[in-house]
CSV table of C-alpha atoms in Angstrom, one decimal:
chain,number,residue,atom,x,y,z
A,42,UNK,CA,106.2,180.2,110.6
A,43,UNK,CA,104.7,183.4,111.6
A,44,UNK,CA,108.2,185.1,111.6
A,45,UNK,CA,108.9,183.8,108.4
A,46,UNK,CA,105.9,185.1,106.6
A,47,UNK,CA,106.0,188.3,108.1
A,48,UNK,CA,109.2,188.6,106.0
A,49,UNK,CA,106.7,189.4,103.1
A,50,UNK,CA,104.4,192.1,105.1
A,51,UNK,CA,102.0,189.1,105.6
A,52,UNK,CA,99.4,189.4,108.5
A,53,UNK,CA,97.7,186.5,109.3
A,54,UNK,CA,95.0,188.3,111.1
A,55,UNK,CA,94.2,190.0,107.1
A,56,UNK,CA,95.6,187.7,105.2
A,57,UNK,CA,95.3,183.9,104.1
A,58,UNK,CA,98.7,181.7,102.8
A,59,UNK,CA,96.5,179.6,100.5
A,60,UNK,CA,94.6,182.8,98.8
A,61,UNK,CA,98.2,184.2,98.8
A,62,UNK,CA,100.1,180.8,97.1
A,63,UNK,CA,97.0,180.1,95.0
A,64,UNK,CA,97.7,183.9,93.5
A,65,UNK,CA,101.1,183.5,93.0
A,66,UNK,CA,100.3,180.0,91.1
A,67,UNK,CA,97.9,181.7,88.8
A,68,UNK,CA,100.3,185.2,88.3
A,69,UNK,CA,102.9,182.8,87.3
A,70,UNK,CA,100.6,180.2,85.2
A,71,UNK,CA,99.4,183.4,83.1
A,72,UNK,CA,102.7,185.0,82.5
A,73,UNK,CA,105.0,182.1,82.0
A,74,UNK,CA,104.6,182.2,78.4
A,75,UNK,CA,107.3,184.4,78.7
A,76,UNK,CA,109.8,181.2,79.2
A,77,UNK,CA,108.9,179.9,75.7
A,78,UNK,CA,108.5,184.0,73.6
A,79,UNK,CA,112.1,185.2,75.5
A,80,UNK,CA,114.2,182.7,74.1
A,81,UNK,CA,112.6,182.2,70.4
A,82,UNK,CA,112.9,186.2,70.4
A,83,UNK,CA,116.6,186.6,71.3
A,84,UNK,CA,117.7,183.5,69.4
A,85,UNK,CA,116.4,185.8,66.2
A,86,UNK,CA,119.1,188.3,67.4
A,87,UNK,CA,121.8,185.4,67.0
A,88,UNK,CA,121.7,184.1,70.9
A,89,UNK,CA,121.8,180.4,72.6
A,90,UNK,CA,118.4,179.3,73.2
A,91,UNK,CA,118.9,177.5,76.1
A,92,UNK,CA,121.0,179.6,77.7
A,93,UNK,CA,118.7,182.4,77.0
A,94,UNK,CA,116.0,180.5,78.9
A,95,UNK,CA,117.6,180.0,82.0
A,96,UNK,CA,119.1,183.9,81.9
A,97,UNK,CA,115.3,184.5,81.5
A,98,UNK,CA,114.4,182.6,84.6
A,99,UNK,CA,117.5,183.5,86.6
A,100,UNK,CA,116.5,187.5,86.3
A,101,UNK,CA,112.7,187.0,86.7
A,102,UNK,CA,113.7,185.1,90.0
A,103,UNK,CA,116.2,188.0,91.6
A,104,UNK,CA,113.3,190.8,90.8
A,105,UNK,CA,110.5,189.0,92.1
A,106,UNK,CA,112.6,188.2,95.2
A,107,UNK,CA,113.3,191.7,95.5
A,108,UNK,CA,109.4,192.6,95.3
A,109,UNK,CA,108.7,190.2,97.6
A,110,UNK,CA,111.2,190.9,100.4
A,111,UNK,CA,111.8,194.1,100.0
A,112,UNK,CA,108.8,195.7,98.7
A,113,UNK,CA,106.5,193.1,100.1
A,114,UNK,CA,104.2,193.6,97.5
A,115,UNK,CA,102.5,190.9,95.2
A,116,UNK,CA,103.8,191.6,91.4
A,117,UNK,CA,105.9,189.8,89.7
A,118,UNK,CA,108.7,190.5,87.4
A,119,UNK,CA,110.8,189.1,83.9
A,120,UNK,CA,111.6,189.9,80.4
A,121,UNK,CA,109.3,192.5,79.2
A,122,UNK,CA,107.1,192.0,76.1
A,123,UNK,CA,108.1,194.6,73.9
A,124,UNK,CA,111.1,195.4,75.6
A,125,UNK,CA,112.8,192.1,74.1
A,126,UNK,CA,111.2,193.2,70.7
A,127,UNK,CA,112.8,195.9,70.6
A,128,UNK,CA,116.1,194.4,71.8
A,129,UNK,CA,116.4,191.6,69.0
A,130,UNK,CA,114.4,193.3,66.1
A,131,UNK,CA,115.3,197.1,66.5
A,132,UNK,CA,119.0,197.1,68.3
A,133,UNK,CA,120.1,194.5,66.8
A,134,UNK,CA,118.6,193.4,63.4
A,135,UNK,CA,117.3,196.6,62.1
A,136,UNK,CA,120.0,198.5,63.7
A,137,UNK,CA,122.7,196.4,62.9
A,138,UNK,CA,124.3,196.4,66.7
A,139,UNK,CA,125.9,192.8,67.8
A,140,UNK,CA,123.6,191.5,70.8
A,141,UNK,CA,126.5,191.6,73.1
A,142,UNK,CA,126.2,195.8,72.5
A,143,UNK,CA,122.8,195.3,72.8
A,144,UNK,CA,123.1,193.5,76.1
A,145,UNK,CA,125.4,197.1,77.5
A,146,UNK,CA,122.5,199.5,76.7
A,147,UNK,CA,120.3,197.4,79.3
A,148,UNK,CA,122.6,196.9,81.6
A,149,UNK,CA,123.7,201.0,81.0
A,150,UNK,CA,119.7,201.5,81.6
A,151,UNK,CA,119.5,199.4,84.7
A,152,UNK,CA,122.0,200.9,86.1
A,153,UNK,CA,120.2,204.4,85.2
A,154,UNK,CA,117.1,202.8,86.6
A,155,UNK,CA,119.4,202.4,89.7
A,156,UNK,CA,120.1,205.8,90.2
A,157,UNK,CA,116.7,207.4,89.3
A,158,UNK,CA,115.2,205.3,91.9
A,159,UNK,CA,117.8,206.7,94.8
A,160,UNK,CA,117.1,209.9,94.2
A,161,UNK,CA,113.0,209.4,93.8
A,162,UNK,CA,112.8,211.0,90.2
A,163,UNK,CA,110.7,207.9,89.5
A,164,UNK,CA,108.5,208.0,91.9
A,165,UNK,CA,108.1,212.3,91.3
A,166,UNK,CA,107.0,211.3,87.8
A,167,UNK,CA,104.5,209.0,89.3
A,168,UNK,CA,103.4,211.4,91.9
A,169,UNK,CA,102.9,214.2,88.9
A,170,UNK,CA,100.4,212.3,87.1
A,171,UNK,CA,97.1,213.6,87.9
A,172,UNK,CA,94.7,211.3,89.5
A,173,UNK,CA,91.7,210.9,86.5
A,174,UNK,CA,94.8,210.0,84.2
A,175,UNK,CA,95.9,207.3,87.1
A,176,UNK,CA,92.4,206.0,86.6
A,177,UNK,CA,92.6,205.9,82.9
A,178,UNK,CA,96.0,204.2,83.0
A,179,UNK,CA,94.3,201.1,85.2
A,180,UNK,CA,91.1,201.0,82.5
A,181,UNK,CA,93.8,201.3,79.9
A,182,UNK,CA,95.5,198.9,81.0
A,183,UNK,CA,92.5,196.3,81.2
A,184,UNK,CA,91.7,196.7,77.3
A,185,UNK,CA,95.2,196.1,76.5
A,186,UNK,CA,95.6,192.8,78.5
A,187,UNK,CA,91.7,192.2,77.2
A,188,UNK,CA,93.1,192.9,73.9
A,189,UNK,CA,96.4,190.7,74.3
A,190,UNK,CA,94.0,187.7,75.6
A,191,UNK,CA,91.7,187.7,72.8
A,192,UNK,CA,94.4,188.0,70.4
A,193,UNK,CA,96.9,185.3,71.8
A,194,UNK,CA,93.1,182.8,72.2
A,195,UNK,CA,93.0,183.5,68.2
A,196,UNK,CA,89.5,185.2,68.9
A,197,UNK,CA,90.2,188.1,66.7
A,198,UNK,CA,93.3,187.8,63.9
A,199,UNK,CA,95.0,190.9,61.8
A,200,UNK,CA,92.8,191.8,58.6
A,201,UNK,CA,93.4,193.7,55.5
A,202,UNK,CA,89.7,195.3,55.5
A,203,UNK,CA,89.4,196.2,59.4
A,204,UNK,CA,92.6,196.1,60.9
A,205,UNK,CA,91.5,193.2,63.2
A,206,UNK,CA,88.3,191.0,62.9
A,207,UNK,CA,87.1,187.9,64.2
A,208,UNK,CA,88.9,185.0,63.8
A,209,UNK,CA,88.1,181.5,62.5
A,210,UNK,CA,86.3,178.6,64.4
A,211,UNK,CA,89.3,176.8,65.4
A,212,UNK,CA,89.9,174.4,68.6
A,213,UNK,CA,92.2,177.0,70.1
A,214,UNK,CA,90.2,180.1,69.6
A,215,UNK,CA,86.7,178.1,70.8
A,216,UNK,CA,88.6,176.3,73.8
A,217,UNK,CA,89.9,180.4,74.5
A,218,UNK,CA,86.0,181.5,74.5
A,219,UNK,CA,85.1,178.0,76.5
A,220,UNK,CA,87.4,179.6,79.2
A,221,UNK,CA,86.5,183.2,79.1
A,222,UNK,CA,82.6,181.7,80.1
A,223,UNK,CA,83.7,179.2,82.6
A,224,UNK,CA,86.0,181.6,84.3
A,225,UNK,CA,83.3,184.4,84.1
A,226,UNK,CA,80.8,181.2,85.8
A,227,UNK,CA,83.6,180.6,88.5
A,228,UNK,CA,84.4,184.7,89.5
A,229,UNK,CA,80.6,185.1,89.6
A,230,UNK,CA,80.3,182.2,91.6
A,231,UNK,CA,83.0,183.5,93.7
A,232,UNK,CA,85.3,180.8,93.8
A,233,UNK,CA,88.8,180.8,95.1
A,234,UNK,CA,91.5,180.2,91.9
A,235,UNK,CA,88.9,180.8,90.1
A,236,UNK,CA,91.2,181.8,87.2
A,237,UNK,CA,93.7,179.2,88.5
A,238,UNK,CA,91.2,176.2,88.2
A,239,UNK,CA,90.3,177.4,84.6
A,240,UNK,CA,93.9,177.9,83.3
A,241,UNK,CA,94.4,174.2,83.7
A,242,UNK,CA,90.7,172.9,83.0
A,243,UNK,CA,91.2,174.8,79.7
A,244,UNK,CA,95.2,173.0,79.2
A,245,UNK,CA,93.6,169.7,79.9
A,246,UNK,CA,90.9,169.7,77.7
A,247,UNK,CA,93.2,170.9,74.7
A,248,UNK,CA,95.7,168.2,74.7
A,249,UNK,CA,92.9,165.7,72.9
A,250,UNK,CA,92.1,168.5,70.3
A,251,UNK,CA,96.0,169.3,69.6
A,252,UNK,CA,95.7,172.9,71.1
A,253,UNK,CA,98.3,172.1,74.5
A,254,UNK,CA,101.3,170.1,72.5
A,255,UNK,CA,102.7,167.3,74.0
A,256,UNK,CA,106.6,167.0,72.7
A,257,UNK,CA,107.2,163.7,71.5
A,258,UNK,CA,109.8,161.9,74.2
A,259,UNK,CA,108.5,164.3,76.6
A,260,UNK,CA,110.2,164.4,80.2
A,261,UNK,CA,108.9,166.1,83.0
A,262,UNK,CA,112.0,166.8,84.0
A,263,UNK,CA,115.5,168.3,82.5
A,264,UNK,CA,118.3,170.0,83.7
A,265,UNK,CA,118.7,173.9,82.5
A,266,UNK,CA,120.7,174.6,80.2
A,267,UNK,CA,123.8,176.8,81.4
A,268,UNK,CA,124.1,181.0,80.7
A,269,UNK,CA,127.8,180.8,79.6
A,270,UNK,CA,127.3,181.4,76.1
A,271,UNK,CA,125.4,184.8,76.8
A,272,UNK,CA,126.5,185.5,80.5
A,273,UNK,CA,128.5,188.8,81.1
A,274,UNK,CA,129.2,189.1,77.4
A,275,UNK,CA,128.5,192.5,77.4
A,276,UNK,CA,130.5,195.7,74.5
A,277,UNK,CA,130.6,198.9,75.9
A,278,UNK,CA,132.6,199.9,72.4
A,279,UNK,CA,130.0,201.6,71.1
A,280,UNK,CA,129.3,203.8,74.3
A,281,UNK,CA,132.8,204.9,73.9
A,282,UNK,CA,132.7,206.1,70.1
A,283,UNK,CA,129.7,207.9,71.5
A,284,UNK,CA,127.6,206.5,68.9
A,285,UNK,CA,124.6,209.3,69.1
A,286,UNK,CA,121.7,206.9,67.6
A,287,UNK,CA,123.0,204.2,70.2
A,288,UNK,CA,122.9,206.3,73.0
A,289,UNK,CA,119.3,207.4,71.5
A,290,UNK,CA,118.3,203.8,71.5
A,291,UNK,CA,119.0,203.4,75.4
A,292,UNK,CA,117.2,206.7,76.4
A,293,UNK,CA,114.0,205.4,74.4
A,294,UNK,CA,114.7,201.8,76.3
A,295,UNK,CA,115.0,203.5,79.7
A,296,UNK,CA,112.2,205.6,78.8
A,297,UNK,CA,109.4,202.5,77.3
A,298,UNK,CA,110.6,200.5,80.8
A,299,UNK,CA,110.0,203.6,83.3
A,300,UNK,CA,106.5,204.1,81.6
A,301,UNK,CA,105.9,200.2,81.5
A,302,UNK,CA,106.8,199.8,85.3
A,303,UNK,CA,104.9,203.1,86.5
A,304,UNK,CA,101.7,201.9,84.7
A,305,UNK,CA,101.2,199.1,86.0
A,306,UNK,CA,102.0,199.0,89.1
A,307,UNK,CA,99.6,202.3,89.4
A,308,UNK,CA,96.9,201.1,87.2
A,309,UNK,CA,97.2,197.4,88.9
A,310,UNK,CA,97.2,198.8,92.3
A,311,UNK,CA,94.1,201.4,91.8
A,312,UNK,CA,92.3,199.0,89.8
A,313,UNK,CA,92.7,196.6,93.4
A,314,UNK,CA,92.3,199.5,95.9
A,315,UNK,CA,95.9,198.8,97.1
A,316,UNK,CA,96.4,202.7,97.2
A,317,UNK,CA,96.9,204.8,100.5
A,318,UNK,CA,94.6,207.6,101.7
A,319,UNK,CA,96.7,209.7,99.2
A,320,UNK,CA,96.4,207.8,96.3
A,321,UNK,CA,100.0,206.5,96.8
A,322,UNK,CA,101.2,202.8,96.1
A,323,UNK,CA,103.1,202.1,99.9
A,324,UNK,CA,106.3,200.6,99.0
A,325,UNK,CA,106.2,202.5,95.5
A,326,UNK,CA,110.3,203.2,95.2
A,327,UNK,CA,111.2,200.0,96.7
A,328,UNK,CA,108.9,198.4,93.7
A,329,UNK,CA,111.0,200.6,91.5
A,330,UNK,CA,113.9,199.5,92.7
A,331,UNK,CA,113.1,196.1,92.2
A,332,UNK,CA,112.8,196.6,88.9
A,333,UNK,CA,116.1,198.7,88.4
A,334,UNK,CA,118.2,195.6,89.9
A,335,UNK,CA,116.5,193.2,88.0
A,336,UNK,CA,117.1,194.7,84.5
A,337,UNK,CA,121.3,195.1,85.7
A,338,UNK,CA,121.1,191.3,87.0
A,339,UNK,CA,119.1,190.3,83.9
A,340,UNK,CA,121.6,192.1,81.7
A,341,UNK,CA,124.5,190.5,83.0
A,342,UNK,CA,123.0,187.2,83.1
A,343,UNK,CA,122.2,187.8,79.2
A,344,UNK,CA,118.5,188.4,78.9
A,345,UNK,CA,116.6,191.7,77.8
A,346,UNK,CA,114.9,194.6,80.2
A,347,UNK,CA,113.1,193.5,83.2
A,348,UNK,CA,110.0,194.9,84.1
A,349,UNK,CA,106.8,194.6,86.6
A,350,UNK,CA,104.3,192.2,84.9
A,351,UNK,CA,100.7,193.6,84.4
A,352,UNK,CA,100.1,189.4,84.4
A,353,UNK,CA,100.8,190.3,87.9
A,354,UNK,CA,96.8,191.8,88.0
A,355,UNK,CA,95.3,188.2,87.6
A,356,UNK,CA,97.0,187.0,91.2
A,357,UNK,CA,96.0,190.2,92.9
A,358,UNK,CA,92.6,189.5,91.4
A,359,UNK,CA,92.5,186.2,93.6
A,360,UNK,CA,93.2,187.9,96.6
A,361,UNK,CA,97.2,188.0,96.6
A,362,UNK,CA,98.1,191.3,98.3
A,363,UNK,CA,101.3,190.4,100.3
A,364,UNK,CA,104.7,189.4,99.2
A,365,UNK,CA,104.2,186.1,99.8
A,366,UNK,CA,102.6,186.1,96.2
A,367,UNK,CA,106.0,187.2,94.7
A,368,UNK,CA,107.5,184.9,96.5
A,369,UNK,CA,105.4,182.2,95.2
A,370,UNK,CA,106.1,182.9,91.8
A,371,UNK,CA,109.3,183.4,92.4
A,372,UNK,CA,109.8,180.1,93.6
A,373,UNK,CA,107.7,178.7,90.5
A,374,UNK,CA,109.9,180.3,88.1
A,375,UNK,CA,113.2,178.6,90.1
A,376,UNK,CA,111.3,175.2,89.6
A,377,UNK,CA,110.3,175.7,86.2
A,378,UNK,CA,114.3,175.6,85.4
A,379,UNK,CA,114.1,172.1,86.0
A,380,UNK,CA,110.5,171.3,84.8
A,381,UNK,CA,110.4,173.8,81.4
A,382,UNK,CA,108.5,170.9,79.5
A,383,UNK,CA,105.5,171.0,81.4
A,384,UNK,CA,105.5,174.9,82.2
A,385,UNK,CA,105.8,174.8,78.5
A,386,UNK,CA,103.1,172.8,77.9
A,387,UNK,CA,100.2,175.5,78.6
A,388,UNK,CA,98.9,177.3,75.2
A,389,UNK,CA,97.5,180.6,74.9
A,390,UNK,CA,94.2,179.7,74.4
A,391,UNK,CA,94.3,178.5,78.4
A,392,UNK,CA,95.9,181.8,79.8
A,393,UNK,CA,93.0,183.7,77.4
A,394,UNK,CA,90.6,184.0,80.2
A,395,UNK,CA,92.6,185.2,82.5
A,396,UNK,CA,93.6,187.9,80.5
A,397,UNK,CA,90.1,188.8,79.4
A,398,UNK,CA,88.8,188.7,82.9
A,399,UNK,CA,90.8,190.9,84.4
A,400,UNK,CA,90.7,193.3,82.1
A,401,UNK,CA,86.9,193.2,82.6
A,402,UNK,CA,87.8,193.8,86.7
A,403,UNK,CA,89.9,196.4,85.1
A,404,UNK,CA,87.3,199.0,83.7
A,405,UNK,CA,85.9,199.3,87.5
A,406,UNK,CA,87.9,203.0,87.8
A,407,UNK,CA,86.3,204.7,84.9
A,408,UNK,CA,83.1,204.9,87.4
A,409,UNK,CA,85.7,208.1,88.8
A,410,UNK,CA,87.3,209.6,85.7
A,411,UNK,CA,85.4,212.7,85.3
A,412,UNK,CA,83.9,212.6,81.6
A,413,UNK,CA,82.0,216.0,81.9
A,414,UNK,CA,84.7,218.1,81.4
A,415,UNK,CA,86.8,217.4,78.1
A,416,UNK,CA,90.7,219.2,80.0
A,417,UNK,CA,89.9,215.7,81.8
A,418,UNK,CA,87.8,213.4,79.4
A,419,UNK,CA,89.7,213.8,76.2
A,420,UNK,CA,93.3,213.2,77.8
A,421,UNK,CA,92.1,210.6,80.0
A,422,UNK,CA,90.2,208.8,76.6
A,423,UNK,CA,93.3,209.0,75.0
A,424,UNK,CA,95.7,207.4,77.5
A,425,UNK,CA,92.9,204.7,77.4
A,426,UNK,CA,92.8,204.4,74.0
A,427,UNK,CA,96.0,204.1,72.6
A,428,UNK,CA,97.2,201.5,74.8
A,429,UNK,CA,95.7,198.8,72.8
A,430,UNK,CA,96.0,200.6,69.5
A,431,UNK,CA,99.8,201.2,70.3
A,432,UNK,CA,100.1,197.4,71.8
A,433,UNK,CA,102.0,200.1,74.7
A,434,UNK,CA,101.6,200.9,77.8
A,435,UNK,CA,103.7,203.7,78.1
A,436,UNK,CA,102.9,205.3,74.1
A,437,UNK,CA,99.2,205.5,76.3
A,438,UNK,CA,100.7,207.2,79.2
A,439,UNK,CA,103.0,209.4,77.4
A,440,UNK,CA,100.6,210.7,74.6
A,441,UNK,CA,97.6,211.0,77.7
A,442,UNK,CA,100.3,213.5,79.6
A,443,UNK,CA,101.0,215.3,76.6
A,444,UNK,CA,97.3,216.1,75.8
A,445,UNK,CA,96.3,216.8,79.6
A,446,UNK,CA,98.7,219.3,79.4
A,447,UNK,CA,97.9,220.6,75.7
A,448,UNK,CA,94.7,221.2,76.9
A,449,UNK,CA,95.4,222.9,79.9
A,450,UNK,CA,97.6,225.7,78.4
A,451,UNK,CA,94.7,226.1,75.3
A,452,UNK,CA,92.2,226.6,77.7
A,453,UNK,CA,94.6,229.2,79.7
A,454,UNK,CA,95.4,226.7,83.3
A,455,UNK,CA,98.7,226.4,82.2
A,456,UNK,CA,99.3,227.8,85.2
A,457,UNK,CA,98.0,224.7,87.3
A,458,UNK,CA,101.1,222.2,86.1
A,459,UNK,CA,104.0,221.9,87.6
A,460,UNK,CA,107.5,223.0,86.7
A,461,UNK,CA,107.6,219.1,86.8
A,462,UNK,CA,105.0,218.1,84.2
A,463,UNK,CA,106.5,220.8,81.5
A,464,UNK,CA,109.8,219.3,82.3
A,465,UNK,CA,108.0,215.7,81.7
A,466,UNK,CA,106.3,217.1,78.7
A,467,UNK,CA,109.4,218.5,77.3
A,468,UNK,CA,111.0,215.0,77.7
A,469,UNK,CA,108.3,213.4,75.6
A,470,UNK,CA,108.1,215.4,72.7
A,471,UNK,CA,111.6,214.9,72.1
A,472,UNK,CA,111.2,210.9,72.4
A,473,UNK,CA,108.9,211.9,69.0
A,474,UNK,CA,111.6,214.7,67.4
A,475,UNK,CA,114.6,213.1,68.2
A,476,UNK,CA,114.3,210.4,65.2
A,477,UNK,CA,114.0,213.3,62.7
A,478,UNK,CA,117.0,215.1,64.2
């Protein structure tokens, strides 16, 4: 057993398999709303459902297998949010590309992912961010999947007036609030699955108020549906007429999934003290690479980018800091090909609390950002900022970078960057000129 385990960088001497499994088990209860968004949102760009979901599954399986063998570390990995928006409502329905075209610019950017991670580019960008804007990312971070929770729990709604308000007083958003106070009770108490146990306390509670949907003739088990109708269906015809807005469109895809992937897994990992001496993630290009594989598979299989989940925060906020976590939820998503009706099952409202909560645990790093001086403040305010306002990750990180190094040149430490972070700079202001070219 021992030599099995150790497979995922597990110790026993440091580590606990039921802290680990109960991690995994809450990662994947809070992220595997993913298996019911995925499909609806590719099935807008003209593809199968049902073979959709289990393309969805398939990829998310292969990445977090990778994480979990190879980079023994505890995140977990599918169809990106965002990533698949801009798949079905900007390739292909605003830009009028067919989704099996769609499909080649991610498998083009995996395999670009691929060949950044050999050769460590990845991992130089994440070594040239400073480390107050690392600390930002993490807080950032938090308020976005704060933001997300409160949002999804139908806490706060869009408005006319204020942008965003509070919602009504329905069953969903009050069972959401419910869970965000018993959850807070449980982590204060410091209870094990403490997220876990409140997940499915909130689902059970909202099937006699309508909020968790039973389907009528509901089975708890079904066989998945097969990926032939969108499997290797992928046109490369549009790479050869070297179509210049399509080629635009998979530099800005390979560009939102770097940023996506870099954030969190820095911001997750400083925000959980998983960083080295240095202030390094161990394992950081094997993570990467995880990633890069998973959006090739996932491409072929006939689902949109792959990327690390920052759902991935909430099991390494119950402890999970070995592979064995990934694995777990790995092996979760492979069952929940068979059981999709009750994965299905859990609302929004339930997963609220665990979004909400950890973004709370999430602030913990602003304690280091240095606020006194505004060449660090402002830059680091921003990259917090605008990852809620932009509903991005990476939008935070990029426009952050680009006003750290503003500043420095205005107040004459130009000097201080590297050739790197003007080359990086470069790159993102034309990610904002290009579209006017």
């Amino acid at each position: 057993m021992s030599s099995f385990l150790s497979i995922f960088g597990f110790d026993p001497a440091k580590h606990s398999v039921k802290v680990e499994v109960l991690a995994g088990l809450t990662t994947f209860l809070t992220m595997s709303y993913i298996l019911a968004v995925n499909p609806l949102m590719l099935s807008d760009a003209g593809m199968d459902k049902g073979a959709v979901f289990s393309a969805t599954v398939i990829a998310a399986v292969v990445g977090t297998l990778i994480m979990a063998v190879y980079a023994k570390l505890p995140f977990a990995q599918a169809s990106g949010m965002g990533l698949n928006a801009f798949f079905a409502y900007t390739l292909v329905i605003s830009m009028g590309y067919t989704w099996q075209q769609a499909l080649a610019v991610v498998l083009v950017e995996g395999l670009a992912f691929i060949l950044l991670t050999i050769f460590k580019v990845r991992e130089s960008i994440v070594n040239a961010i400073p480390l107050d804007l690392r600390y930002s990312i993490s807080v950032g971070i938090g308020l976005f999947i704060a933001y997300l929770g409160v949002q999804n729990g139908g806490i706060i709604v869009s408005s006319d007036a204020t942008m965003t308000g509070l919602g009504p007083w329905t069953a969903t958003s009050i069972i959401a609030m419910a869970g965000i106070v018993v959850g807070a009770a449980l982590l204060a108490l410091k209870i094990r699955g403490a997220l876990f146990y409140t997940i499915l306390l909130m689902t059970l509670i909202g099937i006699p108020f309508g909020v968790t949907n039973l389907p009528e003739n509901f089975t708890l088990i079904s066989m998945p549906s097969s990926i032939e109708p969108v499997a290797f269906q992928i046109d490369f015809s549009r790479f050869m007429m070297l179509d210049l807005d399509y080629i635009i469109a998979m530099l800005t895809l390979l560009f939102m999934d770097i940023f996506d992937t870099i954030g969190t897994l820095i911001g997750t990992a400083t925000g959980a003290k998983m960083l080295d001496e240095n202030g390094k993630l161990p394992n950081m290009n094997k993570a990467l690479m995880a990633d890069a594989v998973a959006t090739s598979v996932g491409a072929l299989c006939g689902t949109s980018t792959v990327t690390t989940y920052v759902e991935s925060t909430t099991g390494i906020v119950e402890g999970g800091r070995t592979g064995l976590t990934a694995f777990t939820v790995a092996m979760l998503f492979l069952v929940s090909l068979f059981f999709s009706p009750l994965f299905l099952m859990i609302p929004s409202a339930a997963t609220t609390c665990a979004l909400f909560l950890v973004g709370v645990m999430m602030m913990r790093p602003v304690l280091h950002i240095d606020f006194v001086h505004f060449r660090t403040g402002m830059p680091c305010f921003v990259t917090m900022l605008m990852m809620p306002f932009t509903a991005s990750i990476s939008e935070g990180i990029v426009l952050g970078m680009l006003s750290y190094i503003c500043v420095k040149i205005c107040t004459g430490q130009g000097k201080q960057l590297s050739a790197f972070m003007y080359v990086l700079g470069a790159l993102f202001l034309l990610k904002y000129i290009a579209p006017y070219l």
